[in-house]
């Protein structure tokens, strides 16, 4: 057997065609498997200039906002002072002074909130949008790779369950996490800049305090810093304890919401089947059961959030009206401060407490951030764990498939194949000692429902996880796996026809020709449209038309190895003949392996066989033999094209009816 590199296009991933033990592969999310790795990935990516530019702008306006907070405290002191001394005889222009100070305070509020804070909010929202978009592209690229990671990541391993609700993790968790992280970073910047600017001002205006003369003129500043250092950390410790409970509840809430939303999405896609089976009551019971989990978690979350909100309100009042004003009260009583200095200093302490209490104010958001980041990092780890699928599946069962290549003249070969389910001791449910499919040979897979026909095709294509055996592909031959339909939303008809390639791989004329040959010529003028009359193509096309679409894809791609997994199930007998004839006429050398429910495979209109051999699966064993019908041509034609039997039967000569 010859082991070769990756073909230009093949349904089997290169990773399945390599050897056994391999070092971990780097994926687009390899650096995001921990909290800090996830947080810094964007800033050290190929978009680092964009990320750091926006971050520095945010830092600049955060610093300006903190400095404006000092100006606000000074202006508040001036306003209170003008009110206190409004009737003082020495104040010759009391009204003008009052209005001037009030106007200055309003101007500072506008400058700080509408100017510095407003611009910072816009830039941070832009950073949020850019960061989320980058992360979304990284996870989409990692999930939708040639390794079929999106498929493997939905399987758990020993000690690690598969990540639930991947769609929610990519959409909501990334969005909420990036927004929360930016808010956290802005808060840290605000604390640092406030400590600098407010602390500097407190030191500048500090005075000696009676009983603390050994501190000199830094007495009042030390009292202020001490009050903040005791009050804020103590309450932060309480907030952290409550925050951990909030984090657990947030994770549970996201899981419950994701499960409920996922079931609703699935239900809407299969609503016809629910209506046809009159299964609305069963579906409603399922929805009610899933929503109970949401309701219980939400109730607990409301209780904790209400308690935390009450704690926060009390904390804010005590901090702003008692702790902030207490340090300056002693020097004010001893006439070290005038009223203006006392108010100014207290407002600055209040500003310092407010900024340093940011951690307490956003603890619910931090809990949500940690919950969201945990769900994102879990997904990143799941993606990383399945980069070598066989090694991943071998943790929970036997997974020892070998995929090789050989000279195309020998076709496709299967040797000592055994398929099992999960579990180290699982017994094979299907075995095939030696199957060979020649170039240009058409083979029909036959067996009872559930015997493993589809599993066999999945295993050949590297999509069955458990078992062992060797599958040898013809070198340089492109393969094509065709199921009944492709359920892709919001894509054009041309994109659907060009699968698994890109719409740019083929011209409009080539796609139009393929549609015409498949019997879908009426849709040629609409092949660039993503929808028709407000419906996507999955809703526009009937079951039979969807299977004609499969023909168009095959005709366009011209594969050398074709797997048909019940690809004609929605076609009538004439449609099945046309389906096979189109492949026969347009892909003359293709090797076909097909699953159908018919007792015998269809024939052409002239009575010629499409298929050359049959693989029968019985008692867990697959055996292959040439297709040699034992019945007359007329009888096999009846079986392949079911119609009222008596009517057709009576049309045959007596000699045939007597056989």
XYZ file of C-alpha atoms in Angstrom:
659
model
C 0.000 0.000 0.000
C 1.243 3.465 -0.832
C 0.659 6.284 1.630
C 0.452 9.597 -0.174
C -0.258 13.253 0.564
C -3.528 15.111 0.403
C -5.382 14.958 -2.922
C -6.635 18.186 -4.373
C -10.170 17.465 -3.226
C -11.379 14.482 -1.278
C -14.061 13.820 1.309
C -11.544 12.101 3.578
C -9.587 14.529 5.697
C -5.817 14.493 5.481
C -5.767 13.839 9.209
C -7.504 10.503 8.678
C -4.929 9.506 6.063
C -1.883 10.054 8.246
C -0.196 7.780 10.724
C -1.166 7.014 14.314
C 0.541 9.036 17.062
C 0.929 12.693 16.107
C 1.713 15.918 17.943
C -1.236 18.245 18.591
C -2.255 20.350 15.616
C -2.531 24.106 15.850
C -6.054 25.326 15.181
C -7.367 28.890 14.921
C -8.439 28.589 18.594
C -5.372 26.785 20.008
C -4.358 29.839 22.031
C -7.848 30.284 23.522
C -8.079 27.228 25.773
C -7.723 29.207 29.010
C -9.305 32.386 30.312
C -6.246 34.578 29.834
C -5.390 32.950 26.528
C -8.879 33.798 25.304
C -8.621 37.364 26.619
C -5.301 38.211 24.942
C -5.607 36.300 21.645
C -7.030 39.220 19.650
C -4.332 41.626 20.822
C -1.563 39.296 19.629
C -3.197 38.298 16.349
C -2.774 39.596 12.828
C -5.237 42.342 13.842
C -3.004 43.637 16.664
C -2.708 47.166 15.246
C -6.478 47.574 15.199
C -6.840 46.074 18.690
C -4.132 48.154 20.360
C -5.144 51.403 18.648
C -8.712 51.123 19.920
C -7.449 50.108 23.375
C -5.111 53.098 23.658
C -7.890 55.488 22.610
C -10.120 53.993 25.312
C -7.311 54.352 27.871
C -6.805 58.018 26.903
C -10.470 58.948 27.323
C -10.690 56.939 30.534
C -7.809 58.999 31.944
C -9.475 62.238 30.817
C -12.738 61.102 32.432
C -10.913 60.409 35.707
C -9.227 63.816 35.598
C -12.618 65.394 34.939
C -13.802 63.661 38.112
C -11.249 65.696 40.087
C -12.440 68.880 38.373
C -16.005 67.877 39.222
C -15.130 67.480 42.901
C -13.478 70.915 42.962
C -16.441 72.503 41.178
C -18.838 70.843 43.647
C -16.844 72.371 46.491
C -17.015 75.804 44.871
C -20.785 75.505 44.361
C -21.419 74.434 47.973
C -19.134 77.227 49.178
C -21.032 79.826 47.124
C -24.293 78.578 48.625
C -22.902 78.582 52.184
C -21.572 82.135 51.888
C -24.400 83.508 49.766
C -25.471 85.973 52.513
C -21.927 86.805 53.637
C -21.385 90.598 53.642
C -18.001 90.135 51.986
C -19.661 88.371 49.027
C -20.536 91.306 46.782
C -21.858 89.242 43.838
C -23.562 86.227 45.464
C -25.981 85.440 42.630
C -23.379 85.749 39.895
C -20.964 83.571 41.883
C -23.663 80.949 42.472
C -24.732 80.852 38.832
C -21.140 80.790 37.583
C -20.229 77.835 39.798
C -23.431 76.006 38.893
C -22.783 76.595 35.196
C -19.192 75.395 35.548
C -20.424 72.227 37.263
C -22.941 71.582 34.457
C -20.267 72.229 31.841
C -17.951 69.712 33.508
C -20.749 67.128 33.625
C -21.377 67.606 29.903
C -17.646 67.467 29.134
C -17.155 64.357 31.245
C -20.301 62.357 30.411
C -21.180 63.501 26.893
C -17.619 64.208 25.814
C -14.975 61.950 27.342
C -17.295 59.136 28.479
C -19.449 59.330 25.340
C -16.485 59.050 22.977
C -15.040 56.236 25.091
C -18.361 54.410 24.909
C -18.406 54.645 21.109
C -14.805 53.446 20.760
C -15.356 50.604 23.234
C -18.470 49.542 21.297
C -16.346 49.514 18.143
C -13.720 47.390 19.902
C -16.492 45.067 21.062
C -17.749 44.668 17.495
C -14.288 44.082 16.052
C -13.190 41.650 18.768
C -16.381 39.636 18.595
C -16.184 39.460 14.801
C -12.600 38.224 14.953
C -13.417 35.554 17.550
C -16.475 34.474 15.578
C -14.357 34.018 12.443
C -11.741 32.027 14.393
C -14.281 29.602 15.831
C -16.107 29.229 12.521
C -12.833 28.461 10.772
C -11.903 25.948 13.478
C -15.283 24.201 13.411
C -15.716 24.169 9.635
C -12.364 22.681 8.618
C -11.512 19.654 6.473
C -11.296 17.583 9.650
C -15.109 17.851 10.052
C -14.437 19.252 13.539
C -18.037 20.472 13.874
C -19.094 16.819 13.574
C -16.502 15.267 15.889
C -16.794 17.997 18.559
C -20.369 16.898 19.273
C -19.098 13.564 20.621
C -17.931 13.276 24.214
C -14.959 11.327 25.518
C -14.098 9.666 28.803
C -14.130 12.279 31.537
C -15.355 15.074 29.254
C -18.874 15.550 27.943
C -19.449 17.015 24.507
C -20.045 20.783 24.601
C -23.770 21.504 24.667
C -25.400 24.144 22.460
C -22.404 25.003 20.297
C -24.487 27.583 18.439
C -25.178 29.483 21.656
C -21.503 29.412 22.645
C -20.413 30.874 19.309
C -23.186 33.461 19.211
C -24.288 34.621 22.656
C -21.378 33.564 24.869
C -18.746 35.233 22.679
C -20.848 38.396 22.359
C -21.515 38.715 26.095
C -17.960 37.722 27.028
C -16.295 40.321 24.806
C -18.615 43.067 26.029
C -18.074 42.099 29.658
C -14.303 41.894 29.256
C -14.101 45.369 27.700
C -16.188 46.767 30.553
C -13.877 45.049 33.034
C -10.781 46.515 31.378
C -12.282 50.016 31.319
C -13.089 49.686 35.010
C -9.517 48.690 35.841
C -8.203 51.640 33.806
C -10.605 53.969 35.630
C -9.464 52.706 39.034
C -5.800 53.173 38.138
C -6.247 56.673 36.713
C -8.528 57.748 39.564
C -6.037 56.547 42.135
C -3.421 58.647 40.414
C -5.363 61.870 39.834
C -7.594 61.812 42.939
C -4.787 60.552 45.150
C -2.508 63.294 43.877
C -5.127 65.948 44.655
C -5.811 64.517 48.126
C -2.106 64.690 48.921
C -1.908 68.264 47.636
C -4.815 69.411 49.856
C -3.956 67.244 52.864
C -3.612 68.882 56.326
C -2.394 67.864 59.755
C -4.864 65.922 61.948
C -4.997 66.203 65.701
C -3.721 62.992 67.291
C -1.835 62.091 64.118
C 0.710 64.855 64.240
C 3.485 62.362 63.487
C 2.098 62.130 59.943
C 2.609 65.816 59.436
C 0.569 67.475 56.722
C -0.362 64.068 55.203
C -2.721 63.242 58.088
C -6.054 63.855 56.337
C -4.894 62.064 53.145
C -3.825 59.030 55.182
C -7.237 58.941 56.909
C -8.968 59.097 53.529
C -6.826 56.315 52.030
C -7.298 54.211 55.177
C -11.090 54.561 55.027
C -11.101 53.467 51.386
C -8.626 50.622 52.053
C -10.806 49.178 54.846
C -14.286 49.766 53.470
C -13.824 48.721 49.843
C -11.871 45.417 50.250
C -14.168 44.160 53.027
C -17.250 44.618 50.900
C -15.428 43.325 47.812
C -14.818 40.051 49.684
C -18.576 39.779 50.284
C -19.230 40.568 46.616
C -16.814 37.844 45.481
C -18.610 35.237 47.584
C -21.958 36.180 46.083
C -20.377 36.463 42.643
C -19.301 32.813 42.641
C -22.887 31.788 43.259
C -24.004 34.109 40.454
C -21.411 32.566 38.123
C -22.712 29.033 38.719
C -26.291 30.160 38.217
C -25.365 32.029 35.028
C -23.737 28.915 33.570
C -26.781 26.856 34.476
C -29.082 29.495 32.994
C -27.162 29.537 29.715
C -27.314 25.758 29.474
C -31.065 25.756 30.115
C -31.736 28.583 27.667
C -29.552 26.933 25.014
C -31.319 23.587 25.319
C -34.742 25.200 25.076
C -33.787 27.349 22.102
C -32.129 24.402 20.366
C -35.276 22.308 20.708
C -37.427 25.159 19.375
C -35.139 25.502 16.348
C -35.246 21.771 15.685
C -39.035 21.706 16.107
C -39.566 24.478 13.543
C -37.451 22.574 11.021
C -39.533 19.447 11.473
C -42.889 21.153 12.003
C -44.428 19.337 9.031
C -43.643 15.954 10.581
C -45.095 17.095 13.924
C -48.265 18.237 12.165
C -48.519 15.072 10.068
C -48.201 12.845 13.135
C -50.423 15.152 15.231
C -47.615 15.267 17.765
C -48.310 18.769 19.078
C -49.183 17.544 22.580
C -45.976 15.538 22.842
C -43.972 18.494 21.534
C -45.682 20.839 23.992
C -44.870 18.506 26.878
C -41.239 18.514 25.796
C -41.161 22.314 25.682
C -42.799 22.548 29.117
C -40.250 20.152 30.582
C -37.327 22.121 29.175
C -38.760 25.440 30.350
C -39.145 24.176 33.922
C -35.351 24.135 34.206
C -35.178 27.726 32.948
C -37.857 28.852 35.398
C -36.239 27.228 38.451
C -32.792 28.601 37.649
C -34.234 32.024 36.884
C -36.056 32.086 40.232
C -32.831 31.354 42.125
C -30.977 33.911 40.035
C -33.613 36.560 40.826
C -33.300 35.921 44.565
C -29.509 36.248 44.506
C -29.601 39.314 42.223
C -32.183 41.027 44.443
C -30.089 40.399 47.550
C -26.989 41.656 45.804
C -28.764 44.773 44.567
C -29.890 45.579 48.132
C -26.343 45.059 49.396
C -25.027 47.367 46.665
C -27.506 50.172 47.430
C -26.663 50.110 51.142
C -22.962 49.995 50.314
C -23.263 53.012 47.997
C -25.126 55.096 50.585
C -22.715 54.346 53.417
C -19.731 54.929 51.140
C -20.979 58.213 49.673
C -22.525 59.776 52.796
C -20.567 58.348 55.741
C -17.229 56.859 54.745
C -16.445 59.634 52.242
C -17.227 62.430 54.719
C -15.814 60.840 57.863
C -12.027 61.254 57.232
C -12.270 65.029 56.676
C -14.637 65.592 59.590
C -11.895 65.545 62.263
C -9.698 68.233 60.661
C -12.833 70.239 59.814
C -13.942 70.177 63.476
C -10.477 71.383 64.490
C -10.678 74.142 61.907
C -7.958 72.700 59.666
C -10.410 72.767 56.736
C -12.929 75.355 55.731
C -16.290 74.189 54.404
C -15.121 74.379 50.802
C -12.042 72.285 51.512
C -14.094 69.780 53.515
C -16.683 69.340 50.751
C -14.034 69.155 48.029
C -11.991 66.575 49.915
C -15.077 64.479 50.758
C -16.257 64.501 47.137
C -12.816 63.338 46.029
C -12.904 60.503 48.584
C -16.379 59.647 47.335
C -15.044 59.604 43.769
C -12.174 57.367 44.869
C -14.553 54.969 46.663
C -16.843 54.912 43.630
C -14.002 54.068 41.248
C -12.422 51.478 43.545
C -15.882 49.974 44.121
C -16.251 49.323 40.434
C -15.463 45.659 41.111
C -18.444 45.483 43.457
C -20.777 47.314 41.085
C -20.050 44.996 38.179
C -19.780 41.724 40.095
C -22.925 40.331 38.398
C -21.372 41.264 35.050
C -18.080 39.655 36.058
C -19.955 36.493 37.034
C -21.586 36.508 33.600
C -18.184 37.176 31.994
C -16.606 34.190 33.727
C -19.573 32.007 32.833
C -19.393 33.051 29.183
C -15.621 32.691 28.979
C -15.841 29.227 30.523
C -18.299 28.126 27.853
C -16.090 29.552 25.100
C -12.893 27.958 26.436
C -14.727 24.630 26.815
C -15.588 24.817 23.120
C -11.981 25.713 22.234
C -10.767 22.679 24.201
C -13.333 20.425 22.522
C -12.140 21.651 19.110
C -8.521 21.012 20.031
C -9.267 17.542 21.404
C -10.742 16.218 18.159
C -8.007 17.276 15.760
C -6.860 13.645 15.632
C -10.265 11.941 15.541
C -9.113 8.350 15.891
C -7.006 9.172 18.939
C -9.987 11.049 20.380
C -12.462 8.213 19.792
C -10.001 5.594 21.039
C -10.504 7.059 24.530
C -14.050 5.682 24.592
C -13.857 2.640 22.354
C -12.009 0.886 19.584
C -11.027 3.289 16.783
C -8.334 1.750 14.612
C -9.118 2.589 11.005
C -6.339 2.879 8.456
C -6.824 4.900 5.299
C -4.344 4.295 2.489
C -4.018 4.911 -1.251
C -3.217 2.632 -4.149
C -2.975 2.690 -7.926
C -6.382 3.739 -9.285
C -6.502 0.688 -11.530
C -7.247 -1.403 -8.419
C -10.223 0.733 -7.402
C -11.474 0.897 -3.806
C -10.553 -1.879 -1.366
C -11.882 -2.684 2.108
C -9.984 -5.174 4.262
C -10.842 -6.739 7.637
C -13.393 -4.073 8.470
C -15.346 -4.266 11.753
C -17.765 -1.572 12.928
C -18.691 -1.197 16.585
C -20.418 1.262 18.871
C -18.894 3.180 21.784
C -17.285 1.074 24.491
C -14.045 -0.843 24.810
C -15.846 -4.200 24.907
C -18.450 -3.441 22.229
C -19.004 -6.323 19.811
C -18.910 -5.644 16.038
C -22.336 -5.138 14.511
C -20.929 -5.275 10.971
C -17.876 -6.967 9.487
C -16.484 -7.172 5.963
C -13.469 -9.402 5.379
C -12.557 -8.234 1.882
C -14.511 -5.996 -0.475
C -13.132 -4.664 -3.745
C -14.865 -2.154 -6.006
C -13.402 -1.880 -9.494
C -13.122 1.365 -11.434
C -16.425 2.010 -13.199
C -18.265 -0.675 -11.193
C -21.737 0.065 -9.840
C -22.593 -1.727 -6.571
C -25.932 -1.949 -4.813
C -26.022 -2.246 -0.968
C -28.842 -4.397 0.304
C -29.976 -5.330 3.796
C -32.675 -4.848 6.407
C -33.195 -1.466 8.041
C -30.645 -0.933 10.799
C -28.230 -3.560 9.509
C -25.424 -1.000 9.006
C -25.578 0.037 5.349
C -25.211 3.750 6.061
C -22.656 3.047 8.783
C -20.537 1.208 6.218
C -20.553 4.211 3.861
C -19.808 6.549 6.770
C -16.847 4.393 7.799
C -15.447 4.417 4.262
C -15.661 8.225 4.301
C -14.095 8.586 7.752
C -17.347 9.575 9.464
C -17.899 6.494 11.640
C -15.949 6.708 14.892
C -15.664 3.166 16.243
C -14.226 0.002 14.754
C -11.154 -1.173 12.883
C -10.042 -2.085 9.391
C -8.278 -0.788 6.309
C -9.842 1.286 3.547
C -7.664 1.839 0.477
C -8.723 4.568 -1.936
C -7.730 4.872 -5.567
C -5.027 7.488 -5.708
C -5.943 10.829 -7.246
C -9.638 9.978 -7.568
C -12.166 12.482 -6.274
C -14.986 11.059 -4.185
C -18.490 12.388 -3.617
C -20.883 11.464 -0.774
C -24.491 12.188 -1.776
C -27.277 11.979 0.784
C -30.933 12.741 0.075
C -30.512 16.500 0.356
C -28.274 19.280 1.640
C -29.878 21.338 4.407
C -28.118 24.673 4.001
C -29.935 27.957 4.584
C -29.391 31.392 3.011
C -27.232 30.225 0.120
C -27.794 30.636 -3.601
C -28.833 27.809 -5.884
C -25.449 28.049 -7.593
C -23.669 27.586 -4.264
C -25.772 24.486 -3.595
C -24.949 22.998 -6.999
C -21.217 23.726 -6.591
C -20.934 21.853 -3.280
C -18.520 20.628 -1.979
C -16.556 23.251 -3.910
C -16.988 26.994 -4.169
C -19.291 28.876 -6.522
C -16.132 30.455 -7.951
C -14.860 27.043 -9.123
C -17.437 26.851 -11.924
C -18.864 29.275 -14.445
C -22.547 30.116 -14.699
C -22.693 28.232 -17.998
C -21.336 25.042 -16.404
C -23.817 25.265 -13.537
C -26.693 25.978 -15.930
C -25.729 22.948 -18.006
C -25.684 20.740 -14.905
C -29.116 21.986 -13.828
C -30.508 21.344 -17.305
C -29.153 17.794 -17.426
C -30.607 17.088 -13.982
C -34.078 18.229 -15.044
C -33.995 21.552 -13.170
C -33.729 23.823 -16.193
C -36.656 25.951 -14.998
C -34.493 27.288 -12.154
C -31.483 28.374 -14.223
C -32.493 32.045 -14.275
C -32.729 32.006 -10.450
C -29.440 30.255 -9.667
C -27.838 33.436 -8.271
C -30.720 33.988 -5.812
C -30.573 32.961 -2.155
C -34.353 32.754 -1.959
C -37.448 32.781 -4.110
C -40.668 34.500 -3.123
C -39.350 34.923 0.429
C -38.428 31.244 0.888
C -34.983 29.678 0.899
C -34.216 26.829 -1.480
C -34.759 24.180 1.167
C -38.399 25.326 1.252
C -38.780 26.011 -2.468
C -37.610 22.649 -3.803
C -39.758 19.560 -3.413
C -38.289 16.275 -2.226
C -37.880 15.045 -5.790
C -36.333 18.327 -6.926
C -33.847 18.190 -4.078
C -32.713 14.806 -5.315
C -32.450 16.146 -8.845
C -30.234 18.801 -7.322
C -27.968 15.959 -6.144
C -27.733 14.838 -9.795
C -26.765 18.366 -10.842
C -23.995 18.399 -8.241
C -22.684 15.020 -9.395
C -22.773 16.010 -13.060
C -20.932 19.233 -12.285
C -18.275 17.706 -10.004
C -17.566 14.640 -12.164
C -16.388 12.425 -9.280
C -14.538 9.176 -9.828
C -15.989 7.554 -6.704
C -19.647 8.134 -5.829
C -21.536 7.138 -2.666
C -25.341 7.336 -2.859
C -27.010 7.154 0.560
C -30.719 6.729 -0.248
C -30.284 9.564 -2.737
C -33.379 8.508 -4.735
C -35.787 7.922 -1.842
C -38.176 10.737 -2.843
C -38.293 9.873 -6.571
C -40.886 7.842 -8.408
C -39.729 4.856 -10.539
C -39.330 6.980 -13.671
C -37.412 9.574 -11.662
C -35.060 6.912 -10.322
C -34.300 5.727 -13.828
C -33.652 9.302 -14.961
C -31.430 9.866 -11.907
C -29.249 6.857 -12.723
C -29.255 7.497 -16.458
C -28.004 11.069 -15.956
C -25.064 9.779 -13.911
C -24.397 6.991 -16.439
C -24.402 9.399 -19.365
C -22.333 12.157 -17.777
C -19.906 10.230 -15.530
C -18.920 7.216 -17.665
C -16.032 5.904 -15.518
C -17.464 6.584 -12.073
C -17.472 3.884 -9.377
C -20.859 3.886 -7.628
C -21.772 2.424 -4.230
C -25.472 2.945 -3.576
C -27.986 2.347 -0.774
C -31.637 1.988 -1.777
C -34.726 0.381 -0.274
C -35.743 -1.401 -3.462
C -35.735 -5.189 -3.589
C -33.754 -4.990 -6.831
C -31.921 -2.021 -8.321
C -33.516 -0.054 -11.166
C -32.730 -0.711 -14.822
C -32.551 1.613 -17.770
C -35.551 2.117 -20.055
C -34.008 -0.388 -22.456
C -33.805 -2.997 -19.682
C -30.009 -2.790 -19.288
C -28.580 -3.081 -15.791
C -27.133 0.009 -14.172
C -25.525 -2.050 -11.427
C -22.898 -4.759 -11.813
C -22.687 -6.181 -8.264
C -24.503 -6.329 -4.957
C -23.267 -6.159 -1.348
C -25.645 -7.984 0.960
C -25.537 -7.370 4.712
C -27.049 -10.239 6.684
C -26.370 -11.373 10.254
C -23.773 -8.628 10.626
C -21.663 -9.750 7.663
C -21.218 -7.906 4.361
C -20.612 -10.050 1.302
C -20.248 -8.997 -2.324
C -21.193 -10.906 -5.460
C -21.994 -10.148 -9.098
C -25.529 -9.068 -9.842
C -27.002 -12.045 -11.742
C -30.803 -11.893 -11.674
C -32.436 -15.301 -11.481
C -35.794 -13.984 -12.656
C -36.738 -13.063 -16.211
C -36.099 -9.495 -17.263
C -39.808 -8.744 -17.287
C -40.242 -9.767 -13.646
C -37.259 -7.805 -12.366
C -38.606 -4.827 -14.297
C -41.895 -5.118 -12.383
C -40.068 -5.311 -9.037
C -37.894 -2.330 -9.889
C -40.873 -0.249 -11.105
C -43.812 -1.120 -8.829
C -47.231 -0.653 -10.423
C -50.500 -2.545 -10.080
C -49.060 -6.041 -10.302
C -52.075 -7.838 -11.702
C -52.413 -5.424 -14.611
C -48.768 -5.673 -15.621
C -48.666 -9.431 -14.990
C -51.511 -10.188 -17.352
C -49.768 -8.377 -20.184
C -46.917 -10.890 -20.289
C -47.089 -14.021 -22.479
C -48.441 -17.197 -20.874
C -44.999 -18.892 -21.037
C -43.546 -16.214 -18.735
C -46.488 -16.329 -16.314
C -46.043 -20.084 -15.994
C -42.386 -19.823 -14.981
